[in-house]
XYZ file of C-alpha atoms in Angstrom:
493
model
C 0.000 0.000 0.000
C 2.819 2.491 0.708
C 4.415 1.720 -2.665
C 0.732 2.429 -4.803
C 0.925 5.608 -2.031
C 3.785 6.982 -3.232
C 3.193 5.906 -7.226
C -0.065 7.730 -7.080
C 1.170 11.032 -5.418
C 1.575 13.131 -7.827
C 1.114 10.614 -10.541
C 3.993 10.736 -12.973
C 5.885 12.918 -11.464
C 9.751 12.460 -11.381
C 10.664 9.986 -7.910
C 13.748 12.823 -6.978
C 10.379 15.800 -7.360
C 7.844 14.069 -5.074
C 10.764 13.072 -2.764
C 11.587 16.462 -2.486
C 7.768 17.864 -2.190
C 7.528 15.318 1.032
C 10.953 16.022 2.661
C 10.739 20.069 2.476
C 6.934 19.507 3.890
C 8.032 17.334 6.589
C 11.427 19.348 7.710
C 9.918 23.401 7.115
C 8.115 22.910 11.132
C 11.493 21.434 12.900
C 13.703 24.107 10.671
C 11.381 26.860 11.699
C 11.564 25.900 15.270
C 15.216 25.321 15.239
C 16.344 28.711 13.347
C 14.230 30.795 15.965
C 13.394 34.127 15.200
C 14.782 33.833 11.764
C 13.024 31.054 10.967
C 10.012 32.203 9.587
C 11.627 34.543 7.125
C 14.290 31.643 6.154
C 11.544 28.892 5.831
C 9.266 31.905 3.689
C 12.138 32.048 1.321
C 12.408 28.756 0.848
C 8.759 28.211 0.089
C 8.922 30.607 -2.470
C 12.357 28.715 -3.919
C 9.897 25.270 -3.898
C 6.677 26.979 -5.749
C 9.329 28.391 -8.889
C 10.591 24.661 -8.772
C 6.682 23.392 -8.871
C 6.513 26.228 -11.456
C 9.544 24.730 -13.528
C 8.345 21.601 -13.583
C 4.997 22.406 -15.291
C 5.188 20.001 -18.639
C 5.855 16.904 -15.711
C 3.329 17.704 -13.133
C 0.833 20.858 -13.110
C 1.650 23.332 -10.665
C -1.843 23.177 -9.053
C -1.104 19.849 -7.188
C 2.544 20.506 -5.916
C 2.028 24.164 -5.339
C -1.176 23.768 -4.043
C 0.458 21.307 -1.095
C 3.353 24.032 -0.473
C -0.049 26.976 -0.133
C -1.430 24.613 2.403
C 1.839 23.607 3.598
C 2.156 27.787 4.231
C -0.964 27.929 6.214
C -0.548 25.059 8.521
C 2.634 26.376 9.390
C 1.054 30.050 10.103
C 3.348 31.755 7.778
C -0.144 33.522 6.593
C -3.461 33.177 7.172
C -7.150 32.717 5.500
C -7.710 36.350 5.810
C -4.998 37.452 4.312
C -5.415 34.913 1.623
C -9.171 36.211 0.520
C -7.755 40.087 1.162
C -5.534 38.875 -1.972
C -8.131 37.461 -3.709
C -10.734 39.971 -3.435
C -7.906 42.902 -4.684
C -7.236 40.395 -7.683
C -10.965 39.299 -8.465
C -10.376 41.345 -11.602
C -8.148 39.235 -13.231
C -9.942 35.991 -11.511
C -12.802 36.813 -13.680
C -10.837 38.373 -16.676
C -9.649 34.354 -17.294
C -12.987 32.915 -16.434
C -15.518 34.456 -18.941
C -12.652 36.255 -21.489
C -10.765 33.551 -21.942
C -13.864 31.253 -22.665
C -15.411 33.996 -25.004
C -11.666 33.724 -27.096
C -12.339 30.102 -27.165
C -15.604 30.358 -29.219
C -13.839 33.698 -31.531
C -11.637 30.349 -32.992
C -12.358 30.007 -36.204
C -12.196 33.989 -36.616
C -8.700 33.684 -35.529
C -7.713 30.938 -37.353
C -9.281 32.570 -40.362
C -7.158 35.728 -40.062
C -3.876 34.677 -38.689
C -3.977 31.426 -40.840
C -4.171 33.928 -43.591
C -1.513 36.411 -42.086
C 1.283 33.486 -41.045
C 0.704 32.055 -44.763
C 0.914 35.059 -46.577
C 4.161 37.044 -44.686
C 7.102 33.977 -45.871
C 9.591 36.777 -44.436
C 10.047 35.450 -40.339
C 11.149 38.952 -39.342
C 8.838 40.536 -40.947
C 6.346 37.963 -39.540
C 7.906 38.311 -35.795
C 7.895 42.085 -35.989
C 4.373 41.575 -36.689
C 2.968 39.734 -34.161
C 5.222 41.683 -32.104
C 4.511 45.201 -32.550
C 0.456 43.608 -33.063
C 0.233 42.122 -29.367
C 2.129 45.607 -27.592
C -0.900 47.743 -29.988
C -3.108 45.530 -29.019
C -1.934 45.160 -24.655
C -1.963 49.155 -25.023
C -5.675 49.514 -25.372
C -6.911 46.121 -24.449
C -4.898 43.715 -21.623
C -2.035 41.655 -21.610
C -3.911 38.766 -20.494
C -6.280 39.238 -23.478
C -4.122 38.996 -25.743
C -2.092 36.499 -24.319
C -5.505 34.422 -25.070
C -6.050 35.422 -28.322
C -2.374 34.395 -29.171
C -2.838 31.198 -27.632
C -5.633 30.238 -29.224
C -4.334 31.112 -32.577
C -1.315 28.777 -31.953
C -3.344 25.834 -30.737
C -5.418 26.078 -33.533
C -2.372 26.005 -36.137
C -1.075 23.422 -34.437
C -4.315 21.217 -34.557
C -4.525 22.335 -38.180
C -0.872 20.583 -38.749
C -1.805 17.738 -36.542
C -4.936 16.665 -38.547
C -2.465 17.173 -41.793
C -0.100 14.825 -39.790
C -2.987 11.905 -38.972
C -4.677 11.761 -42.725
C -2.460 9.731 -44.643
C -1.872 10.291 -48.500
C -5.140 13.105 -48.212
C -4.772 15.143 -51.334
C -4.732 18.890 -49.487
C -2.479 20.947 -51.839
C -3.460 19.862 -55.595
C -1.907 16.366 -56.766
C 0.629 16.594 -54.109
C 0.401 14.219 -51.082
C 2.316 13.779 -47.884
C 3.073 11.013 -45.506
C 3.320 11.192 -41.791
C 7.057 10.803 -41.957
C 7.469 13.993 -44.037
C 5.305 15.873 -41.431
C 6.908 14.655 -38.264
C 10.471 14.119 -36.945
C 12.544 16.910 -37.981
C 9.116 18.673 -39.745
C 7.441 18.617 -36.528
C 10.304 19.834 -34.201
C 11.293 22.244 -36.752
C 7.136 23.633 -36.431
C 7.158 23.801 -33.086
C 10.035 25.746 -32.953
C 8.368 28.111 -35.375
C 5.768 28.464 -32.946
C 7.457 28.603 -29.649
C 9.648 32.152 -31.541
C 6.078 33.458 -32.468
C 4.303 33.133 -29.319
C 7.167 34.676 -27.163
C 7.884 37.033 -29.740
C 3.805 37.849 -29.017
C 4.133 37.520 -25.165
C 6.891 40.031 -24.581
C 4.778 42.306 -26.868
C 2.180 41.948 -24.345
C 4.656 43.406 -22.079
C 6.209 45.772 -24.266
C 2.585 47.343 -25.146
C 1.073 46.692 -21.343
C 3.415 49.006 -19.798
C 2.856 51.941 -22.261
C -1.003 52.870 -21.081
C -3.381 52.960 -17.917
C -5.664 49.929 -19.277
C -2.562 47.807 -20.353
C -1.671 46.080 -17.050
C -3.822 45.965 -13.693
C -1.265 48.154 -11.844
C -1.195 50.578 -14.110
C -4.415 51.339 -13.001
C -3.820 51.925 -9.358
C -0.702 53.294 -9.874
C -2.541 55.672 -12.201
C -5.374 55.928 -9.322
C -2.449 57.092 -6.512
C -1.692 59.909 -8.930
C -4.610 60.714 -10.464
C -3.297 60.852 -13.868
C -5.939 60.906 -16.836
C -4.801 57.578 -19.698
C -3.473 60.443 -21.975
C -1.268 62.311 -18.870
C -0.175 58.430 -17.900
C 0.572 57.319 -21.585
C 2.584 60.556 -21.659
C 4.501 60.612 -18.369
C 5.338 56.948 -18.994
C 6.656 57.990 -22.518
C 10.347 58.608 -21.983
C 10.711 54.706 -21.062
C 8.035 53.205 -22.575
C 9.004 54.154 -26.735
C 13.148 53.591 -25.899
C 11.893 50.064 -24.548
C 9.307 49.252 -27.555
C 11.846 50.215 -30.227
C 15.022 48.899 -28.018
C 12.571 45.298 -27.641
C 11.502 45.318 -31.820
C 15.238 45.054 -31.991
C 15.815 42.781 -30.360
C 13.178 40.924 -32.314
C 15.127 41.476 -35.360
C 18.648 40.549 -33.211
C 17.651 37.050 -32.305
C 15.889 36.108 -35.704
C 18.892 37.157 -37.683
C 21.643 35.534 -35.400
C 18.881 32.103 -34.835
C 20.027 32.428 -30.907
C 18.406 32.001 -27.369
C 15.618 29.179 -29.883
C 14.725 31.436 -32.232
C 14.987 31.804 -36.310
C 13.417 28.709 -37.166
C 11.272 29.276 -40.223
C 7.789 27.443 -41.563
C 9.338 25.048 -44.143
C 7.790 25.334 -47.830
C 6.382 21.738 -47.938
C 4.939 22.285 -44.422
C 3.538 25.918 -45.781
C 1.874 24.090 -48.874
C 0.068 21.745 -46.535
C -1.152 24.410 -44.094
C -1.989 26.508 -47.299
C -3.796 23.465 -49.067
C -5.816 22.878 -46.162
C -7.023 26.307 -45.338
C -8.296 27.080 -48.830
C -9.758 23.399 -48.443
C -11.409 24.905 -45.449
C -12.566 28.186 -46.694
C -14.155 26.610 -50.121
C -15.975 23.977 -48.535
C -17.242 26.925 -45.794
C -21.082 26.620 -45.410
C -23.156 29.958 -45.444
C -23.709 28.747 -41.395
C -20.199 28.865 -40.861
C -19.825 31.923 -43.024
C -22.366 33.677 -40.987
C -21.013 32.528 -37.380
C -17.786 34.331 -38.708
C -19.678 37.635 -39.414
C -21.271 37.481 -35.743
C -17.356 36.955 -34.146
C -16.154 39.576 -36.364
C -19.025 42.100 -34.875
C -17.865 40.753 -31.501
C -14.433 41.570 -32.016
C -15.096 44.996 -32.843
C -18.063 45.055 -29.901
C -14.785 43.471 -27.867
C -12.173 46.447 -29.186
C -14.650 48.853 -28.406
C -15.343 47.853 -24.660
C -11.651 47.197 -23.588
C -10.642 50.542 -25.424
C -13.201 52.310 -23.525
C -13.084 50.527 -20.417
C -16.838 50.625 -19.905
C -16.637 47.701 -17.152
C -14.578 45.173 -16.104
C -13.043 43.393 -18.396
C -13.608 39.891 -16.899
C -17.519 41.400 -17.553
C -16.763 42.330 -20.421
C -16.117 38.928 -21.472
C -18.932 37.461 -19.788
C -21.562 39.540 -21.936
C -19.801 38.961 -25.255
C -19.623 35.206 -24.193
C -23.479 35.119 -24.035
C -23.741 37.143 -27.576
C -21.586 35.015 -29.291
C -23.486 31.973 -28.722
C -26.897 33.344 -28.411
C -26.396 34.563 -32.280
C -24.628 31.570 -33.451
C -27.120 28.914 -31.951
C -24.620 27.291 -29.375
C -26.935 26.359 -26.738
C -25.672 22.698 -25.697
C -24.039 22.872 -22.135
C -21.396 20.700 -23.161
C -20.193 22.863 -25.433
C -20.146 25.886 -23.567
C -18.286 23.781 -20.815
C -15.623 23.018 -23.090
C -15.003 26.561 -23.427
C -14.235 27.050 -19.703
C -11.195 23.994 -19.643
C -8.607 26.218 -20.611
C -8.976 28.998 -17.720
C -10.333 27.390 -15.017
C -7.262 24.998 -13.664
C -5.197 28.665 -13.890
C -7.771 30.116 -12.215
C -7.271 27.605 -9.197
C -3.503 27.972 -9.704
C -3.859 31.386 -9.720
C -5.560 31.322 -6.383
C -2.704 28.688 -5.062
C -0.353 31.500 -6.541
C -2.074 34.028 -3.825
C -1.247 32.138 -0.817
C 1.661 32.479 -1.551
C 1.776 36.516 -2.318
C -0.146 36.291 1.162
C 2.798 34.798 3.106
C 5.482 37.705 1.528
C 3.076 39.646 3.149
C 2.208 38.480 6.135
C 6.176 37.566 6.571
C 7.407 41.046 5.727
C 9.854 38.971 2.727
C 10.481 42.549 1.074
C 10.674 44.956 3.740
C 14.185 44.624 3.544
C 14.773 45.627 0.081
C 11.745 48.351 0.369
C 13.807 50.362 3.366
C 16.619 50.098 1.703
C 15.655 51.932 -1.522
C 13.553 54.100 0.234
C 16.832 55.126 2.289
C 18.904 55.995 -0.937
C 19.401 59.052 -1.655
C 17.306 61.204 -3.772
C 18.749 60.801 -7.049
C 19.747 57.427 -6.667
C 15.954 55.996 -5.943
C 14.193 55.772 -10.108
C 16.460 53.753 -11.009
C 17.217 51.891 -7.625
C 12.882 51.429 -7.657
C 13.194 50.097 -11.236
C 15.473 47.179 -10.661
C 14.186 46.452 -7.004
C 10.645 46.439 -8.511
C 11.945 44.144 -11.829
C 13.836 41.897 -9.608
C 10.846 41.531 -6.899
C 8.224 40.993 -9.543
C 10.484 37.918 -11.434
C 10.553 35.971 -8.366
C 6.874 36.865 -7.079
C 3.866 38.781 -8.725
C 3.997 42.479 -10.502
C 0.550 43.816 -8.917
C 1.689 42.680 -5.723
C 4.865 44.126 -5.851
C 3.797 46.710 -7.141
C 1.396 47.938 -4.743
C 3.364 47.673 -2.009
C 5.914 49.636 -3.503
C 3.257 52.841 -4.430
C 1.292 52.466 -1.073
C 4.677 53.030 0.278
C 5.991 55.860 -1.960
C 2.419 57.500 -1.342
C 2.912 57.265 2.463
C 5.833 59.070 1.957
C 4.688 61.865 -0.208
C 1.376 62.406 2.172
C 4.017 62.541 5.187
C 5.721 65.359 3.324
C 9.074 63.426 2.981
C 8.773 63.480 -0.752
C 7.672 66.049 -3.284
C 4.981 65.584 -6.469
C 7.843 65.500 -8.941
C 9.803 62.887 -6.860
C 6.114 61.202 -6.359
C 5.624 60.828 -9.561
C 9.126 60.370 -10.914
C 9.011 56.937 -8.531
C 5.418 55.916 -9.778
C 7.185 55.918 -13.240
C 10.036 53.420 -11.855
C 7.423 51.561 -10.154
C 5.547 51.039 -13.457
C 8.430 50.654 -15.397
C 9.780 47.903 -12.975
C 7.243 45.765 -12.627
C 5.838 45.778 -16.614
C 9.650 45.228 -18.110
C 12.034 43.216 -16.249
C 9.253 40.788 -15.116
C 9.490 39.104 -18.157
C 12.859 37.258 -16.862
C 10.199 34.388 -15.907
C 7.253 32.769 -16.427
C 5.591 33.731 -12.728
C 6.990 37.602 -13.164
C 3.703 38.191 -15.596
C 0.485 36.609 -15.398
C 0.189 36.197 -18.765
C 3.538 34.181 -19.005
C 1.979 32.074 -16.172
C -1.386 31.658 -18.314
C 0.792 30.706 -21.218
C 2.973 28.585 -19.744
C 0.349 26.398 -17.971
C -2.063 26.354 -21.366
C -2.446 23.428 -23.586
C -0.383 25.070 -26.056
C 2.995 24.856 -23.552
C 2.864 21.005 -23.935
C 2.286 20.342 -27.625
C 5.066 22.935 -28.833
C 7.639 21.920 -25.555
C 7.521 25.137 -24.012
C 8.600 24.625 -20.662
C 9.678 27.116 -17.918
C 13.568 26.947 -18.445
C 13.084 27.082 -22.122
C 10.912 30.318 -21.527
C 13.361 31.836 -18.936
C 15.610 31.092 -21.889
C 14.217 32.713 -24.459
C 12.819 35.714 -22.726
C 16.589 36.367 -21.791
C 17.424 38.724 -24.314
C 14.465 40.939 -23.891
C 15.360 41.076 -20.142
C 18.784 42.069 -20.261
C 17.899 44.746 -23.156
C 14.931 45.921 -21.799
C 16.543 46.190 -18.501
C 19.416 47.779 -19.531
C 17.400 50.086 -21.608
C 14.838 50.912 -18.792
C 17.283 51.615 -15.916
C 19.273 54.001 -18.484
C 16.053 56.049 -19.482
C 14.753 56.280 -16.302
């Protein structure tokens, strides 16, 4: 019994992971006791070390198991407590609902996407050109819109491609391109790695726009909003304060775009292959000539909703999560989808991230119940004047890599607005700060995969698995955009 025990926890997990899971659970109370007062903050720190290692192993065992038993693990221990944990929630019920009803709206706006971006991706052969693209397309798009959003949207454009290949891949001698047929062994092995790579340049080439765009305006991230709330800038006056860093860091990022397709480092510059193009190509105008005037008209409602969708976010005219929910219930009222198992596929996607998500909390709860960043708070805030942008840029960038950028920062601007109500700091240090703050937690945050929620969302989809995206190979490739966009932030500052 002790042997099926340990074979079913955590089902195929590695042996060396689950052993490691069970030992750090079972020695965090006698460690605690035995450091003294030190040992909460020690044992805190180390929980966070064993969630990023739960995190890394996402394409072995979903985080939602192993870092839901470290979250529990957290509160057993005292290290936070209920409260604390629903405080968190309730400030981040925005985003909770944002991937519940967005997210599953996206999911029915498929063959839209697929329509569009199977067009685009055929039509661009160039991959710069194509990168730049979806680049510069996901920051326009995270400017107006959300990060998260569009994180979706990209997502769902990707798994749809890749289905698209994989039914190319399963029919056997079908005649999708003319006269010319295909077996399986032309599509996979070195055809198939040589796609997914494709893919995997795309979508981080996408992501990092998210970032790149997210930072620039008041709707692009969720603290962006308070931040702009503390100051009471307008989303022109926040668009234009933020300006200074925000263009040096789009145009500084593009490059880099450019940089690593050229030189085919850090896993990028692999290019759709002509044969693989032909299929895709084959089977798309397959697609769009055998398109009934059903399916023609369900893709005249989703384009309406996309512009309904545009229009909303732009406008921010309620929450977005809401936003998503009312769209949700158009799109399938006008289209005729009615059957509850269909709309409950649409929820699959977001709702094991939105329990991770909630896992992810506890653990935001015990850095603040446990004080984890006071340290490095008190001693930017006891910097010298001039010193503190750029000292609040990396602390913030660092902070929100290994935790959570709303978290981090609103600590930092409840802080920095303490100070400035006290009378220790002036309006144009106030703001100067809120700009580092922003800057901070929207750029260097894209080091790794729990940094951005949207990195989290996309590392923990059902795309991560089927194009071998894992967390190293993310930290990985999102290493030349954090370096340059670092660099380039701290300078403009």
């Amino acid at each position: 019994m002790l042997k099926i025990a340990f074979n079913s926890f955590l089902g195929g997990s590695p042996n060396w992971f689950k052993i490691t899971i069970i030992a750090f659970l079972a020695l965090s109370y006698p460690a605690m006791l035995l450091l003294g007062d030190s040992g909460h903050t020690v044992v805190g720190w180390a929980f966070i070390a064993m969630f990023i290692l739960s995190l890394a192993m996402a394409l072995k065992c979903y985080p939602l198991q192993s870092g839901g038993l470290l979250a529990i693990g957290t509160l057993l221990l005292g290290l936070t407590t209920p409260q604390t944990v629903w405080h968190e929630i309730q400030q981040n019920l925005g985003v909770i609902l944002l991937l519940v009803f967005m997210v599953s709206f996206i999911y029915f706006m498929q063959p839209l996407l697929i329509f569009i971006f199977g067009k685009i991706l055929l039509k661009i052969e160039n991959k710069i050109a194509l990168s730049l693209m979806f680049s510069f397309s996901a920051a326009f798009l995270s400017a107006f819109l959300d990060a998260l959003t569009v994180t979706a949207v990209l997502i769902s454009v990707f798994v749809a491609l890749y289905g698209v290949y994989e039914k190319v891949h399963s029919s056997v001698g079908v005649d999708f391109n003319e006269n010319e047929t295909f077996d399986r062994k032309e599509m996979g092995g070195d055809s198939l790695e040589e796609f997914r790579s494709f893919l995997r340049s795309l979508v981080m080439h996408g992501a990092v726009g998210t970032a790149l765009g997210g930072v620039m305006t008041l709707v692009g991230e969720p603290q962006n909003l308070l931040i702009g709330e503390k100051l009471g800038w307008s989303f022109v006056e926040f668009a234009v304060q933020m300006a200074h860093v925000t263009i040096p860091t789009l145009i500084a990022g593009l490059l880099v775009v450019i940089a690593v397709e050229v030189t085919k480092t850090f896993g990028y510059g692999a290019k759709l292959q002509p044969h693989v193009r032909g299929i895709l190509k084959g089977y798309i105008e397959k697609q769009d000539a055998e398109r009934t005037d059903k399916e023609k008209y369900a893709l005249v409602v989703q384009g309406i909703c996309a512009v309904m969708l545009i229009f909303g976010l732009a406008f921010h005219i309620m929450e977005v999560g809401l936003i998503g929910l009312m769209l949700l219930v158009v799109v399938t009222a006008f289209t005729g989808i009615t059957d509850e198992a269909r709309i409950g596929h649409a929820f699959e996607e977001s709702l094991p991230f939105v329990s991770l998500l909630v896992i992810f909390f506890v653990i935001v709860g015990m850095i603040h119940d446990q004080h984890l960043f006071t340290p490095v708070i008190n001693w930017v805030l006891a910097l010298p004047i001039d010193q503190q942008p750029q000292a609040f840029f990396l602390a913030n960038g660092i902070l929100s890599a290994i935790s959570d950028n709303v978290f981090v920062a609103t600590v930092y601007i409840n802080e920095v607005k303490a100070a400035f109500d006290a009378g220790t700091i002036s309006r144009e240090h106030f703001e100067t700060l809120a700009i580092a703050i922003n800057t901070g937690t929207n750029l260097p945050s894209v080091a790794t995969p729990n940094g951005q929620a949207a990195f989290l969302f996309l590392l923990t989809s059902a795309l991560a698995p089927a194009i071998r995206l894992g967390y190293m190979k993310m930290v990985i490739m999102a290493l030349p955009y954090t370096i340059v966009l670092t660099i380039v932030g701290y300078l403009f500052q």
